[in-house]
């Protein structure tokens, strides 16, 4: 009997899933991505979300926003297009209502995803959110393809991305991750510009600009014509960009894009990610992030991984 | 409250050329109101498919769906014994907590199904139920007899006049001189809009929108109402007449 | 009986699938994409390839090329990565062996896909292939992500793409389509630069730069680390770019990327494509292009389309 | 010639912890030589999976496969009656058009299966067949008895010595002092390389490579040989010893 128990212990040695992002320790690297987890509330009835490493809340702006007209959603092979257009209640309501409500069922530091239409808006929102005790990391979305600032988003030029980074860093004390757009020729130049401008980390990728047409109606499915494409279909692009950026930068990378299994998390970490975000998967399977956290130890054992932090960028 | 569960198909049968009825066995405790919907995962399809609950009891859900694309086509090919992954208990559903005495139920096409469970509930509460069903043509009619069998007074309208009153549900309501003090409606947008404009009485209407999640997480389905933004999947699909903005 | 026959005729009215690309008439818009159809030979035992609109042969360079080390292939969700690296027998062998062999089983004009590592190489190859009677259209691949010319490919800058276009147009008489890379921030600026430089048409998209990691071995699956990602996963990106480019340019667009059904062909055409290429689908189902051609009339009838050319850019 | 066809699973059974045998019913006329392979489409997997033909007769194909990833895992869960979409007749296969009189067949792990059909053919041609099979450990051995039953002389080597000769196939060949004038080999790359260096006799070796198509269209599987580039899927998977470049 004792033999047997020992054998089982050997078969299932303790694994260490914890990772550290700029001084913020996560129990595990699994982080639901912004826009797919609301402010946490919709998921608390499905499961206790304290099992997560953290989560990134819905992209928040200075003013409340309704977002784009509907339809905002289109189905794709192995993915979806969204053109929500940053619908959110505005930074005031988030601080006054969402964060206090979140505190009742989530006791870990949350990742605050901030968006804006001007450098000043980014700075204003980040400065305010930086003061919130519950916030562990600030994630600055310079990449949303639905939102235009003179046509192009901040995330498509190294200069503009660096300018936002500098402005935000000047008014914050918490680690700032810049979340990049994949819709660019040279992701590395943009990541490095952010790093040089003082970013504490990089998160990538946001959605790719995509489009579907309703062939029966002969017009775009999405009211806004195009939208952000994500889901398992984009995984190989995300892995590539995480790899390129983590090789070129010294700051940590949060990987995101198409992750739907514990294996995907491990692959993303081997590509160079310190933490891994799960986006659209939460929408089609509300338990996705929980199931990934639960599957990680088994997958680690199968692959001979004792500490997840050991495999970051190993490929 | 909403939950994810596995449901076993008991029956899957054709009602008309394109409309099917599926009954599923499984946990129904999260379904609390008629007009709520389920969200169905299908093999090879990324997003789930939202379908209204037509009726339910302890352990059984009835859905009625029209084959319009690849997802519903796949559903029509499933056979008894097959299992489906469903989110149940989604949406607000119709609220019967009002002092209406003579409710009118107005359904168009595949907007008809959720009214069936509603009719059953209203009848159980002792109210006489007036039902108007609109279809394009006689061949597309379904559930007329089922509503009658429940004890409803049913009027049918067809756009081409091949059965019942020729015209739309609004024609039928006006023409039949129906007596009601409240309405519940589900159907295509033009029908709902026409109804809104045609009747003075208060009521509730169920809406559709393309959905990313079905449980309030993605903001994919938001509409504007007089009382602020509402997610069709969560604060809807049923809206009060008084809050609707067209 | 007569009634019945008439009814059936009504149910299946004749449909017109033909399209015209710069004076070259195709019986239908379905064109197997370069690199997925060899020089036609491998498919002739599966079916009579004269059913196709045309096909684009394997990217051909001045010198014979072995290409990249293996593994060159990685599987992805709804797609694949290839890093073949332009393996081809060289322009001489193509003209001397492949085209004469092709003539024996394909009697339509073929699309000649040309690649190069310098402007001179493009011009040299295009000038030679232009003289081949069997060639209907020259397709200039400025986009292959596997091949580096000072690090970046010609297809990532409007100037470089225009330079290639000018050089090729100066030495050719047949319609020249420039095949663009999707790995760019602004596909429209590159397409317009090509148009202004004299391109007769645009083909897009080539593959996206992607990467997979073998988590058991902890290293990239592809020997060359990264490769070109294609397949149904990229369809929404291709539709978007075809839409953007066809709205911005007056020259015709050949759409490509993730097409695997007659519906996809129709969607791509509604987005703005005059012809539609089928790539990776030919590899996993050797009959894919044939099945698409055969399914088109039925799909057209279902959607009330009499002439395919009527729906180009209708969305 | 190669063709695409639909094949019905007749049996699918476990041979060892990770190795399975599947027999399929369908058209086998395109299979012309042992060592050819089929390419199997699997639900939800984009690329087909190449598996060598272990044996075949009119109307039946036998495959032996090891579960190493999601695709082969899915195969192991398929049950008799299920249908699979296969390309058959792929690759050159082993050529027995040579004047070898005492052929040696060398297989390692899941390189063993294609040698079975080859052995049957060589025996039918009246040649005595010497077989050496290499495995990691006794528990992983399969088909030892099947080769004996055909009439081959079988030597087994295991890396850990738990069965037969301790060591590799090369140890076994040297140790058992086997008499042969030609060899046919299939197995992991290190085995093939060691064999190439260890024996003087001429022979043929079957190689693996990641494949995009399996029928010569994509150039995904090319290797260099002394006689130019060859596609493993088309001019291979079997190469002559004399042309191999390591
Ligand atoms: C709350 C709600 C309740 C519904 N109840 C019923 C019902 O009881 N019976 C019934 O037949 N239909 C109902 N529908 C419509 C049903 O969801 C669609 O017909 C179905 O999703 C079409 O899927 P498909 O794959 O066959 O079509 P496709 O057109 O191939 O679907 C492509 C995408 O568009 C979405 N989509 C297409 N049409 C609609 C639509 N009308 N509404 C929302 N999303 C759509 C699909 O979900 C999918 O994501 C309801 C919709 C909603 C929002
Ligand atoms: C000509 C040929 C004949 C083969 N014959 C046999 C056989 O008889 N029995 C057997 O068990 N195996 C055989 N293999 C290996 C077999 O193809 C792989 O084990 C199988 O494809 C793994 O698929 P998976 O989804 O389980 O693994 P995964 O690792 O999930 O597969 C991912 C991708 O890599 C490819 N891949 C993985 N391993 C290999 C490999 N060793 N060779 C080629 N591609 C690979 C897969 O096909 C797939 O595209 C053969 C391979 C080749 C090229
Ligand atoms: C419905 C939806 C809404 C999103 N909203 C935001 C957002 O507000 N801010 C942001 O930075 N990213 C947003 N994203 C992008 C995701 O956070 C993520 O970067 C992207 O979806 C790729 O991950 P995935 O493939 O796992 O979905 C959104 C994505 C989806 C699907
Ligand atoms: C194996 C392979 C080889 C390819 N080789 C070439 C090439 O030589 N020249 C070229 O222009 N495109 C090449 N491509 C790109 C395709 O022509 C096509 O643009 C791309 O794959 C997108 O289409 P798909 O998603 O239908 O595969 C290749 C693609 C694959 C999969
Ligand atoms: S569908 Fe996601 S919020 Fe309604
Ligand atoms: S696998 Fe495509 S050529 Fe060999």
mmCIF file with all atom_site columns, C-alpha atoms and ligand atoms in Angstrom, chain A residues 73 283, chain B residues 210-222 231-234, ligand 5:
data_model
loop_
_atom_site.group_PDB
_atom_site.id
_atom_site.type_symbol
_atom_site.label_atom_id
_atom_site.label_alt_id
_atom_site.label_comp_id
_atom_site.label_asym_id
_atom_site.label_entity_id
_atom_site.label_seq_id
_atom_site.pdbx_PDB_ins_code
_atom_site.Cartn_x
_atom_site.Cartn_y
_atom_site.Cartn_z
_atom_site.occupancy
_atom_site.B_iso_or_equiv
_atom_site.pdbx_formal_charge
_atom_site.auth_seq_id
_atom_site.auth_comp_id
_atom_site.auth_asym_id
_atom_site.auth_atom_id
_atom_site.pdbx_PDB_model_num
ATOM   1  C  CA  . UNK A 1 73  ? -20.354 39.520 -34.734 1.00 0.00 ? 73  UNK A CA  1
ATOM   2  C  CA  . UNK A 1 283 ? -17.174 33.122 -25.302 1.00 0.00 ? 283 UNK A CA  1
ATOM   3  C  CA  . UNK B 2 210 ? -25.979 37.936 -33.853 1.00 0.00 ? 210 UNK B CA  1
ATOM   4  C  CA  . UNK B 2 211 ? -24.279 36.712 -30.724 1.00 0.00 ? 211 UNK B CA  1
ATOM   5  C  CA  . UNK B 2 212 ? -20.714 36.043 -29.684 1.00 0.00 ? 212 UNK B CA  1
ATOM   6  C  CA  . UNK B 2 213 ? -21.411 34.434 -26.337 1.00 0.00 ? 213 UNK B CA  1
ATOM   7  C  CA  . UNK B 2 214 ? -25.085 34.528 -25.375 1.00 0.00 ? 214 UNK B CA  1
ATOM   8  C  CA  . UNK B 2 215 ? -24.408 35.234 -21.711 1.00 0.00 ? 215 UNK B CA  1
ATOM   9  C  CA  . UNK B 2 216 ? -23.351 38.851 -21.551 1.00 0.00 ? 216 UNK B CA  1
ATOM   10 C  CA  . UNK B 2 217 ? -19.572 38.696 -21.841 1.00 0.00 ? 217 UNK B CA  1
ATOM   11 C  CA  . UNK B 2 218 ? -18.760 40.033 -25.293 1.00 0.00 ? 218 UNK B CA  1
ATOM   12 C  CA  . UNK B 2 219 ? -21.056 43.031 -25.884 1.00 0.00 ? 219 UNK B CA  1
ATOM   13 C  CA  . UNK B 2 220 ? -21.768 41.626 -29.311 1.00 0.00 ? 220 UNK B CA  1
ATOM   14 C  CA  . UNK B 2 221 ? -25.532 41.996 -29.115 1.00 0.00 ? 221 UNK B CA  1
ATOM   15 C  CA  . UNK B 2 222 ? -26.137 45.370 -27.540 1.00 0.00 ? 222 UNK B CA  1
ATOM   16 C  CA  . UNK B 2 231 ? -27.600 43.169 -24.206 1.00 0.00 ? 231 UNK B CA  1
ATOM   17 C  CA  . UNK B 2 232 ? -30.140 41.165 -26.198 1.00 0.00 ? 232 UNK B CA  1
ATOM   18 C  CA  . UNK B 2 233 ? -28.661 37.997 -24.709 1.00 0.00 ? 233 UNK B CA  1
ATOM   19 C  CA  . UNK B 2 234 ? -28.952 39.085 -21.101 1.00 0.00 ? 234 UNK B CA  1
HETATM 20 S  S1  . LIG E 3 .   ? -23.832 37.806 -27.172 1.00 0.00 ? 5   LIG E S1  1
HETATM 21 FE FE1 . LIG E 3 .   ? -22.130 38.314 -25.949 1.00 0.00 ? 5   LIG E FE1 1
HETATM 22 S  S2  . LIG E 3 .   ? -22.952 39.930 -24.745 1.00 0.00 ? 5   LIG E S2  1
HETATM 23 FE FE2 . LIG E 3 .   ? -24.675 39.217 -25.837 1.00 0.00 ? 5   LIG E FE2 1
#
